Amino acid sequence: MNDIIHLLPDAVANQIAAGEVVQRPASVVKELLENAVDAGAANIQLIIKDAGRTLVQVVDDGKGMSFNDARLSFERHATSKISSADDLFHLTTKGFRGEALASIAAVAQVEMKTKRQQDKIGTLVNIEGSSVKEHAPAAVQDGTSISVKNLFFNVPARRNFLKSDNIEFSHIEEEFNRVALVHTDLAFSFYHNGKLLLQLQPSNFKQRIVNIFGTHYKDKLYPVEMETDVINISGFIAKPESAKKKKSEQYMFMNGRYVRHPLLNYAVETAYTQLIPEGFKPAYFLKLQVDPATIDVNISPTKVEVKLQDERLVFGFLNSCVKKSIGMMSLAPQIDFEGEAALEISQIRPSTDEPVFPKIGVNPNYNPFETVPGHKTGGGSHDSSWRSGGGTQSGWNDFLQGIKNETDNLSNATPNTQTSAAFDDTSDEILIETNAPFIIQNRYIVLKLNTNLTVIDIVAARERILYERYSDSLENQPVAVQSCLFPETVSLTAAGAELLLEIKDELLKLGYDIEQIDRTSFAVNGVPFGEEASAVQTSIEELLESYKSNLFLYRSEKNKNIALSLARQKCLHFKPFANDTEIGDFVKQLLACQIPYTTPSGKKTLCVLSDNMLKELFVK
Ligand code: ADP
Ligand code: MG
């Protein structure tokens, strides 16, 4: 009889389990806050001392526990939240494993006071390193208060493993934020060393974000909204320009639980590609709701990791709705889908500059009552419908429709003399116009989009349009080659010739039919439709120069590098627009791009002067 296996005593088993659940004071904060939420509390207080080393206390006004349950709650696998394995796939509570209190009590001195509303008297439990010191009736308030003192008092190795107070505190703050962000209907207060740090009243999501992270967030957030059969997504993403190099506020919640999911994080971050420099992180606050049967949250003891049944589908929805939000909101900065009050005039910082009055010239032949076919005058019926859409899904649709109407009007319009006059930028007069676009400084289109004064940088916009067109030719639909009657010869350096050989096949998809003659010279047998073959030597040299300088950045993205290099080169050479129709078509092409508002390298293609910005210009 040499059997050597025996069951571990509970206290030891609990201490082992505690290793997984309780890593630091912040883990205790998380478990206690989640229990308070699960208990249906409306008010939750978090009280800590010395970054949680000496005390973590959570007081709630939830449903409390009976005398027996109060004692039982410290047993391992003691839970009121599930009773069968099947329940794991219909979870509506944060907890379900029934091991948090047992684990915490194994490595700390815990005092619990609890009382149900229907009971005359409550219960006090004192437990230390898994051994119950006291379990007695006590006169206490409705709800539950759990104090966890001297964490790891009996496990010096773990205690020594804790980091500085600053680091431990920031972990606690993070856990608090995660719970407070998702339960915006509850009130929270947070005390550290006797000082009230934060008091949160029930509010909407945006307000809660602002209350936690500061008022500067108020103007930084774009709303995100999507409802499908598979997933509902709501929340906010931060404007690209507020992205940070280091840690950014990134919060994703799934079915009310904070989750960390690299693929979903990637879905959000890639939607910002080209809008923020590499290595920068956008902030986001997103709530995803899926059928609980399609996710598994029971893959880690802290339940932060989650497994999805159909990751690709969720990825696609999330990515496209974030992209849409970025696109829509950068075009419509003044539409506040939360319906919050507009900025008060008194809040606007007065300008100290003396105003400079422009010289205004009026076209004497212009008759505002004469309707140009297909050309609506300002303040048309669609204007008011866009404004009425704020706060609803129809706001988005109206906005889209508005832009479509507006650009349709532009390209349907017959050229009119008043507009053409505006092209004459040798005059310093400003012509009074209705709905017509015009061009200033030979570089910018000025027009009304969705009731906003919008200025488009033609060069930047062209770069974006060409980039997307070239990418499409490379990936999907090669363009037709226009054969040259007499092939042009291009001579390059040896290094240039190497590079050209590397991208020759891709250039054919873009309409350049190039054939090597000897080591450094090439015959160009065809060019894209509409392009002069005679300029091809310079075109190719410039293209190779740009391609080479991007090689490091786009090592593994050859097509992107080619499309980018060619777009950058071609955007500088363009013919002036002949009339409104051409401008309208150009604006339409820009708005039809996947990412219309920046160049591939993140430079703005358009600026919108919102209502508030306009008002600000006139405040004395
Ligand atoms: P779990 O939350 O996974 O069920 P815990 O160890 O965190 O496991 O809690 C055990 C049980 O104790 C819970 O299921 C719940 O019934 C009870 N409990 C814990 N905290 C509270 C609280 N603040 N108010 C009411 N009941 C609580
Ligand atoms: Mg719990």
XYZ file of C-alpha atoms and ligand atoms in Angstrom:
648
model
C 0.000 0.000 0.000
C 2.093 2.846 -1.256
C -0.662 5.196 -2.494
C 0.569 8.716 -2.493
C -2.359 10.728 -3.866
C -4.603 12.570 -1.403
C -7.125 15.396 -1.682
C -5.837 18.812 -0.710
C -7.466 20.546 2.240
C -9.936 23.266 1.124
C -7.764 26.091 2.397
C -4.864 24.955 0.213
C -7.093 24.341 -2.821
C -8.557 27.816 -2.379
C -5.158 29.383 -2.161
C -4.145 27.668 -5.397
C -7.337 28.868 -7.096
C -6.666 32.347 -5.712
C -3.450 32.393 -7.710
C -5.556 32.591 -10.847
C -8.382 34.823 -9.719
C -6.629 37.206 -7.328
C -3.447 38.562 -8.789
C -3.487 42.004 -7.221
C -5.805 44.403 -5.395
C -7.432 45.317 -8.705
C -8.639 41.714 -9.102
C -10.489 42.035 -5.784
C -12.009 45.309 -6.957
C -13.240 43.665 -10.134
C -14.831 40.676 -8.371
C -16.512 42.729 -5.654
C -17.864 45.344 -8.072
C -19.229 42.630 -10.338
C -20.924 40.897 -7.421
C -22.561 44.191 -6.436
C -23.837 44.666 -9.994
C -25.130 41.081 -10.090
C -26.925 41.742 -6.766
C -29.007 44.416 -8.494
C -27.486 47.377 -6.660
C -28.354 50.931 -7.742
C -25.572 52.593 -5.731
C -22.103 51.156 -5.427
C -19.224 52.558 -3.384
C -15.627 51.536 -3.845
C -13.365 52.415 -0.935
C -9.665 51.633 -1.031
C -6.630 52.393 1.103
C -2.986 52.321 0.089
C -3.776 51.386 -3.504
C -5.797 48.437 -2.190
C -2.986 46.795 -0.212
C -4.554 47.397 3.189
C -8.208 47.747 2.210
C -10.575 47.139 -0.669
C -14.181 47.639 0.348
C -17.305 47.585 -1.776
C -20.627 48.698 -0.345
C -23.817 48.098 -2.293
C -27.561 48.486 -1.828
C -28.346 45.251 -3.683
C -30.439 42.315 -2.592
C -28.177 41.098 0.253
C -27.842 37.516 1.495
C -29.564 35.281 4.027
C -27.695 34.147 7.157
C -26.751 30.789 5.598
C -25.945 32.159 2.128
C -23.579 34.684 3.689
C -21.492 31.817 5.051
C -21.911 29.612 1.990
C -20.805 32.346 -0.419
C -17.201 31.728 0.738
C -17.227 28.066 -0.270
C -15.587 27.131 -3.537
C -18.041 26.614 -6.419
C -20.749 28.238 -4.336
C -22.892 30.355 -6.622
C -26.497 31.406 -6.939
C -26.014 32.310 -10.590
C -25.990 29.030 -12.506
C -27.050 25.520 -11.706
C -26.276 23.512 -14.843
C -23.555 23.502 -17.501
C -26.185 24.537 -20.031
C -26.624 27.810 -18.153
C -23.108 28.776 -19.223
C -24.481 29.633 -22.637
C -27.313 31.823 -21.397
C -25.387 33.970 -18.987
C -26.898 37.228 -17.891
C -24.672 37.753 -14.844
C -21.020 38.750 -14.522
C -20.145 35.960 -12.126
C -20.973 32.274 -12.408
C -17.887 30.345 -11.354
C -18.523 30.728 -7.640
C -14.869 30.996 -6.776
C -14.150 34.682 -6.258
C -15.128 35.036 -2.615
C -13.536 31.679 -1.724
C -10.300 32.723 -3.429
C -10.220 36.188 -1.883
C -10.928 34.803 1.602
C -8.045 32.352 1.176
C -5.502 35.159 0.881
C -6.917 38.044 2.963
C -8.866 39.013 6.064
C -12.450 39.484 4.944
C -15.383 41.013 6.747
C -18.842 40.733 5.215
C -21.930 42.562 6.435
C -25.106 41.729 4.605
C -28.857 41.992 4.980
C -31.828 41.307 2.776
C -34.627 43.860 2.861
C -37.145 41.265 4.037
C -34.992 40.208 7.049
C -35.177 41.939 10.419
C -31.554 41.434 11.169
C -28.521 40.972 9.003
C -25.361 38.866 9.156
C -21.697 39.408 9.907
C -19.028 37.009 8.648
C -15.349 37.314 9.494
C -13.049 34.984 7.660
C -9.268 34.907 7.486
C -7.140 32.678 5.261
C -10.211 30.464 4.573
C -10.970 29.928 8.270
C -14.223 31.370 9.572
C -13.629 33.486 12.699
C -17.140 34.786 13.129
C -20.582 34.112 11.690
C -23.273 35.897 13.625
C -26.453 37.943 13.309
C -25.726 41.659 13.244
C -27.586 44.941 12.941
C -26.449 46.143 9.531
C -27.875 48.073 6.586
C -29.766 46.533 3.669
C -27.391 45.371 0.973
C -23.853 44.092 1.299
C -20.542 45.498 2.406
C -17.427 43.414 1.900
C -14.064 44.592 3.263
C -10.931 42.843 2.105
C -8.030 43.726 4.388
C -4.314 43.059 4.139
C -4.325 41.184 0.880
C -1.784 38.343 0.727
C -1.124 38.665 4.489
C -0.455 34.919 4.501
C 1.356 34.698 1.152
C 4.450 36.934 1.475
C 5.744 35.902 -1.947
C 2.641 37.360 -3.610
C 2.713 40.437 -1.435
C 6.285 41.173 -2.460
C 5.304 40.677 -6.055
C 2.987 43.710 -5.975
C 4.161 46.794 -7.857
C 4.383 50.401 -6.683
C 1.254 52.093 -5.309
C 0.937 54.120 -8.499
C 0.856 51.035 -10.667
C -1.515 49.116 -8.388
C -3.771 52.147 -8.215
C -3.910 52.510 -11.966
C -4.941 48.848 -12.277
C -7.755 49.507 -9.817
C -8.843 52.591 -11.681
C -8.947 50.560 -14.861
C -11.194 47.886 -13.311
C -13.454 50.553 -11.881
C -13.736 52.264 -15.277
C -14.627 49.022 -17.020
C -17.530 48.371 -14.675
C -18.678 51.993 -14.495
C -18.627 52.402 -18.287
C -20.864 49.474 -18.954
C -23.337 50.122 -16.128
C -24.233 53.700 -16.869
C -27.619 53.307 -15.170
C -25.947 52.813 -11.765
C -24.427 55.413 -9.433
C -20.818 54.890 -8.356
C -18.494 56.587 -5.940
C -14.807 55.917 -5.551
C -12.719 56.820 -2.475
C -8.985 56.473 -1.985
C -7.374 57.072 1.423
C -10.505 58.864 2.614
C -10.726 61.173 -0.424
C -13.656 61.094 -2.836
C -12.089 60.722 -6.287
C -15.088 60.264 -8.486
C -18.834 60.392 -8.108
C -20.930 59.168 -11.007
C -24.656 59.667 -11.328
C -26.731 57.512 -13.686
C -26.344 59.006 -17.156
C -26.074 58.173 -20.814
C -22.963 56.510 -22.210
C -21.385 59.627 -23.686
C -21.814 61.527 -20.461
C -20.284 58.715 -18.479
C -17.248 58.649 -20.770
C -16.860 62.393 -20.317
C -17.326 62.151 -16.534
C -14.649 59.511 -16.238
C -12.098 60.673 -18.784
C -12.624 64.425 -18.793
C -14.599 67.076 -20.660
C -12.069 67.234 -23.472
C -13.696 64.018 -24.685
C -16.957 65.826 -25.365
C -15.863 67.021 -28.782
C -13.720 64.062 -29.640
C -16.306 61.342 -30.007
C -18.108 60.029 -33.057
C -21.166 57.870 -32.436
C -21.228 54.325 -33.794
C -24.475 52.505 -34.376
C -25.385 49.298 -36.164
C -28.203 46.837 -35.766
C -28.205 43.506 -37.565
C -29.573 40.020 -36.921
C -26.144 38.883 -35.782
C -24.879 41.801 -33.753
C -25.846 45.189 -32.403
C -23.048 47.689 -32.049
C -23.277 51.015 -30.290
C -20.992 53.482 -28.605
C -18.352 55.975 -29.590
C -15.027 56.153 -31.312
C -12.575 59.000 -30.926
C -11.629 61.270 -33.792
C -8.440 60.190 -35.556
C -6.565 63.325 -34.508
C -6.936 62.404 -30.835
C -5.126 59.072 -31.251
C -2.221 58.587 -28.857
C 1.130 57.011 -29.308
C 1.107 55.024 -26.112
C -1.861 53.632 -24.289
C -5.197 54.924 -25.424
C -8.595 54.430 -23.866
C -9.839 51.326 -25.621
C -12.941 49.720 -24.207
C -14.918 46.953 -25.804
C -17.838 45.352 -24.055
C -19.637 42.264 -25.195
C -23.018 41.493 -23.692
C -22.234 43.868 -20.835
C -18.839 42.379 -20.081
C -15.480 44.026 -20.724
C -13.637 41.837 -23.200
C -10.222 41.749 -24.766
C -10.234 40.298 -28.230
C -7.243 41.011 -30.477
C -9.170 40.425 -33.680
C -11.984 42.790 -32.730
C -9.491 45.383 -31.592
C -7.865 45.023 -34.979
C -11.247 45.474 -36.672
C -11.520 48.889 -35.061
C -7.902 49.939 -35.500
C -7.706 49.038 -39.197
C -10.709 51.251 -39.858
C -8.372 54.114 -38.952
C -5.637 53.028 -41.370
C -4.249 55.990 -43.258
C -5.908 58.366 -40.830
C -3.461 58.055 -37.989
C 0.292 57.563 -38.096
C 1.623 54.082 -37.548
C 1.991 53.127 -33.923
C -0.760 55.471 -32.756
C -3.828 54.068 -31.033
C -7.349 55.381 -31.422
C -9.608 55.526 -28.378
C -12.938 53.707 -28.542
C -15.842 52.823 -26.311
C -17.941 50.159 -27.962
C -20.749 47.960 -26.769
C -21.463 44.805 -28.732
C -24.529 42.702 -28.165
C -24.664 39.163 -29.566
C -26.707 36.079 -28.858
C -25.165 34.650 -25.621
C -25.315 31.198 -27.205
C -22.727 32.292 -29.800
C -19.981 33.232 -27.340
C -17.974 31.435 -24.702
C -16.747 33.612 -21.845
C -15.610 30.702 -19.731
C -12.135 30.420 -21.192
C -10.200 32.278 -18.501
C -10.796 32.705 -14.773
C -11.091 36.472 -15.089
C -13.514 36.051 -18.019
C -11.839 38.831 -19.982
C -11.044 36.621 -22.952
C -13.983 35.531 -25.034
C -14.447 33.070 -27.861
C -16.826 33.891 -30.686
C -18.638 31.406 -32.858
C -18.246 33.495 -35.991
C -15.320 35.846 -35.561
C -15.081 36.835 -39.209
C -18.664 37.955 -39.385
C -18.366 40.056 -36.244
C -15.050 41.438 -37.519
C -16.691 42.518 -40.779
C -19.641 44.235 -39.135
C -17.484 46.009 -36.600
C -14.922 47.166 -39.128
C -17.475 48.491 -41.565
C -19.555 50.305 -38.986
C -16.513 52.032 -37.501
C -15.383 53.041 -40.999
C -18.820 54.372 -41.754
C -18.868 56.382 -38.578
C -15.483 57.950 -39.266
C -16.526 58.814 -42.785
C -19.925 60.197 -41.942
C -18.893 62.227 -38.994
C -15.919 63.856 -40.576
C -18.288 65.180 -43.211
C -20.923 66.251 -40.741
C -19.250 67.557 -37.626
C -22.240 69.597 -36.578
C -24.749 66.753 -36.456
C -24.924 65.641 -32.852
C -26.696 62.318 -32.774
C -27.026 62.535 -29.007
C -29.191 65.596 -29.517
C -27.246 67.651 -26.995
C -27.681 71.376 -26.772
C -25.711 73.388 -29.274
C -22.747 75.364 -28.037
C -23.880 78.575 -26.381
C -22.639 81.767 -27.961
C -21.357 82.877 -24.552
C -19.080 79.853 -24.426
C -17.330 80.824 -27.579
C -13.988 82.478 -27.081
C -14.184 85.971 -28.538
C -11.670 86.818 -31.199
C -9.428 89.775 -30.502
C -8.560 90.341 -34.149
C -10.051 93.294 -35.971
C -12.357 92.004 -38.681
C -11.246 92.511 -42.259
C -14.184 93.282 -44.509
C -14.006 91.684 -47.924
C -14.661 93.694 -51.042
C -17.945 92.429 -52.382
C -18.758 92.655 -56.038
C -22.206 91.812 -57.296
C -22.938 90.424 -60.702
C -25.522 92.919 -62.038
C -26.944 90.382 -64.501
C -27.727 87.839 -61.848
C -31.442 87.278 -61.192
C -32.078 85.157 -58.075
C -35.653 84.359 -59.170
C -34.590 82.819 -62.422
C -34.369 79.050 -62.020
C -31.574 77.268 -63.782
C -32.801 73.823 -64.922
C -31.880 71.122 -62.423
C -30.307 73.689 -60.132
C -31.994 74.250 -56.804
C -31.567 77.491 -54.983
C -30.161 77.522 -51.445
C -32.482 76.486 -48.590
C -34.254 73.896 -50.786
C -36.623 71.351 -49.313
C -33.957 68.698 -48.668
C -32.046 71.107 -46.408
C -34.681 71.111 -43.722
C -35.128 67.339 -43.863
C -31.427 66.812 -43.096
C -31.656 68.963 -40.043
C -34.650 67.124 -38.675
C -32.828 63.788 -38.664
C -30.567 64.327 -35.615
C -30.573 61.581 -33.012
C -32.054 58.810 -35.127
C -30.993 56.267 -37.703
C -32.858 58.349 -40.254
C -30.318 61.087 -39.519
C -27.682 58.981 -41.201
C -29.845 58.141 -44.182
C -30.993 61.698 -44.639
C -27.419 62.812 -44.452
C -26.357 60.372 -47.157
C -29.344 61.289 -49.282
C -28.564 64.945 -48.735
C -25.058 64.564 -50.060
C -26.331 62.560 -52.989
C -28.941 65.193 -53.881
C -26.404 67.902 -53.543
C -23.874 66.281 -55.853
C -26.610 65.221 -58.299
C -27.629 68.848 -58.504
C -24.085 69.827 -59.273
C -23.600 67.414 -62.112
C -27.073 67.996 -63.580
C -26.601 71.702 -63.615
C -25.975 73.339 -66.928
C -22.957 75.618 -66.856
C -24.058 79.099 -65.952
C -22.325 82.350 -66.462
C -22.291 83.378 -62.819
C -20.342 80.263 -61.861
C -17.913 80.532 -64.697
C -17.164 84.075 -63.590
C -16.031 82.701 -60.247
C -13.330 80.701 -61.981
C -11.664 83.924 -62.899
C -9.454 84.130 -59.842
C -7.421 87.008 -61.219
C -10.195 89.193 -59.784
C -10.138 89.817 -56.041
C -13.889 90.311 -55.921
C -16.190 87.863 -54.234
C -19.225 86.955 -56.221
C -22.484 86.291 -54.453
C -23.594 82.789 -55.437
C -26.447 80.438 -54.672
C -25.776 76.733 -54.780
C -22.954 76.662 -57.323
C -19.494 75.378 -56.525
C -16.558 77.577 -57.297
C -12.815 77.368 -57.255
C -10.349 79.564 -55.431
C -6.590 79.814 -55.747
C -6.784 77.339 -58.619
C -6.635 74.681 -55.932
C -9.790 74.507 -53.806
C -13.408 73.749 -54.608
C -15.832 75.619 -52.378
C -19.336 74.260 -52.197
C -22.240 73.479 -49.941
C -22.476 69.916 -48.706
C -25.207 68.908 -46.350
C -25.822 72.560 -45.498
C -22.169 73.000 -44.591
C -19.671 75.206 -46.284
C -17.133 72.687 -47.554
C -13.728 73.249 -49.075
C -12.086 70.483 -51.070
C -8.373 70.444 -51.822
C -8.351 69.351 -55.461
C -4.837 67.903 -55.389
C -5.386 65.900 -52.221
C -8.832 64.751 -53.377
C -7.391 63.672 -56.705
C -4.694 61.701 -54.940
C -7.352 59.825 -52.983
C -9.513 59.163 -56.053
C -6.558 57.956 -58.134
C -5.200 55.826 -55.306
C -8.480 53.964 -54.963
C -8.827 53.653 -58.730
C -5.312 52.236 -59.122
C -5.787 49.886 -56.194
C -8.929 48.581 -57.820
C -7.133 48.077 -61.157
C -4.360 46.186 -59.424
C -6.586 44.023 -57.258
C -9.659 43.533 -59.428
C -10.099 45.122 -62.801
C -7.027 45.883 -64.950
C -7.442 48.894 -67.258
C -7.254 48.785 -71.046
C -3.925 49.557 -72.718
C -3.810 52.130 -75.471
C -1.174 50.889 -77.935
C 1.427 53.413 -79.042
C 1.868 53.844 -82.763
C 5.597 54.273 -82.181
C 6.870 52.707 -78.962
C 8.705 55.107 -76.664
C 12.084 54.106 -75.302
C 12.862 54.564 -71.637
C 16.447 54.433 -70.335
C 17.099 53.847 -66.680
C 19.968 53.296 -64.286
C 20.792 49.682 -63.495
C 19.052 49.981 -60.124
C 16.045 51.661 -61.733
C 15.843 48.861 -64.304
C 15.829 46.268 -61.496
C 12.949 48.046 -59.802
C 10.974 48.410 -63.008
C 11.310 44.697 -63.724
C 9.958 44.034 -60.246
C 6.722 45.955 -60.921
C 6.361 45.469 -64.683
C 3.430 43.049 -64.404
C 1.570 45.352 -62.055
C 2.118 48.326 -64.369
C 0.504 46.364 -67.182
C -2.675 46.154 -65.081
C -2.551 49.939 -64.852
C -2.259 50.329 -68.633
C 1.538 50.525 -69.124
C 2.757 47.865 -71.543
C 6.509 47.776 -70.995
C 9.031 45.456 -72.549
C 12.722 45.125 -71.731
C 15.075 45.794 -74.644
C 18.440 45.410 -72.927
C 19.679 45.596 -69.369
C 18.714 49.236 -68.781
C 16.367 50.214 -71.588
C 12.723 49.443 -72.118
C 10.180 49.891 -74.881
C 6.834 51.318 -73.845
C 4.345 49.761 -76.248
C 1.221 51.111 -74.625
C 0.043 53.622 -72.033
C -3.271 54.080 -70.204
C -6.058 55.618 -72.233
C -5.790 59.401 -72.372
C -2.132 59.566 -71.410
C 0.580 61.070 -73.594
C 3.220 58.450 -74.427
C 5.855 61.149 -74.888
C 5.929 61.961 -71.145
C 6.488 58.356 -70.137
C 10.241 58.600 -69.420
C 9.670 61.213 -66.703
C 6.538 59.440 -65.420
C 8.382 56.185 -64.948
C 11.415 57.789 -63.341
C 9.228 59.665 -60.860
C 7.180 56.577 -60.169
C 10.278 54.472 -59.452
C 11.694 57.186 -57.199
C 8.564 57.250 -55.085
C 8.198 53.465 -55.117
C 11.764 53.107 -53.886
C 11.335 55.590 -51.051
C 8.219 53.736 -49.865
C 9.827 50.324 -49.999
C 10.633 50.168 -46.326
C 7.189 51.324 -45.199
C 5.255 49.033 -47.532
C 7.595 46.071 -47.660
C 4.858 43.527 -47.911
C 2.316 45.687 -49.728
C 3.605 46.029 -53.253
C 0.270 46.980 -54.817
C -0.331 49.636 -52.227
C 3.073 51.143 -52.827
C 2.545 51.236 -56.598
C -0.954 52.721 -56.342
C 0.274 55.284 -53.850
C 3.335 56.282 -55.832
C 1.440 56.667 -59.075
C -1.437 58.562 -57.436
C 0.983 61.008 -55.803
C 2.643 61.660 -59.091
C -0.499 62.001 -61.205
C -2.503 64.115 -58.773
C -0.251 67.083 -59.483
C -0.989 67.157 -63.176
C -4.580 67.945 -64.003
C -6.608 69.919 -66.478
C -8.786 72.715 -65.078
C -12.477 71.870 -64.777
C -14.506 73.042 -67.745
C -17.801 73.595 -65.919
C -20.023 72.799 -62.897
C -20.755 69.339 -64.226
C -17.121 68.361 -64.125
C -16.733 69.726 -60.635
C -19.859 67.848 -59.551
C -18.556 64.616 -61.020
C -15.242 65.119 -59.307
C -16.896 65.708 -55.915
C -19.041 62.648 -56.494
C -15.989 60.544 -57.265
C -14.379 61.721 -54.064
C -17.444 60.980 -51.955
C -17.736 57.544 -53.543
C -14.263 56.631 -52.259
C -13.970 54.249 -49.369
C -12.177 56.873 -47.335
C -13.009 60.204 -48.932
C -11.757 62.561 -46.265
C -7.999 62.014 -46.388
C -5.233 61.111 -48.780
C -3.704 57.657 -48.350
C -1.039 59.236 -46.158
C -3.580 60.951 -43.926
C -3.646 64.503 -45.307
C -7.090 66.114 -45.317
C -8.921 66.194 -48.634
C -11.753 68.339 -47.393
C -12.653 70.705 -44.584
C -16.143 71.402 -43.369
C -17.042 74.655 -41.688
C -19.660 73.613 -39.159
C -22.399 75.845 -37.764
C -20.392 76.463 -34.619
C -17.245 77.326 -36.520
C -19.233 79.788 -38.622
C -20.768 81.359 -35.523
C -17.358 81.650 -33.961
C -16.128 83.669 -36.911
C -18.707 86.334 -36.169
C -18.379 86.601 -32.420
C -16.845 89.898 -31.432
P -20.075 34.107 -8.421
O -20.207 35.593 -8.514
O -19.303 33.531 -9.528
O -21.374 33.426 -8.193
P -18.685 34.689 -5.982
O -17.709 33.929 -5.195
O -18.258 36.005 -6.492
O -19.169 33.782 -7.171
O -19.976 34.910 -5.103
C -20.639 33.771 -4.586
C -22.097 34.079 -4.348
O -22.208 35.004 -3.259
C -22.809 34.732 -5.487
O -23.301 33.769 -6.407
C -23.921 35.487 -4.793
O -25.042 34.645 -4.582
C -23.327 35.833 -3.441
N -22.851 37.222 -3.391
C -21.567 37.639 -3.544
N -21.497 38.980 -3.416
C -22.750 39.435 -3.213
C -23.334 40.751 -3.021
N -22.597 41.850 -3.036
N -24.672 40.814 -2.809
C -25.431 39.694 -2.800
N -24.934 38.449 -2.998
C -23.620 38.311 -3.187
Mg -18.660 36.918 -8.397
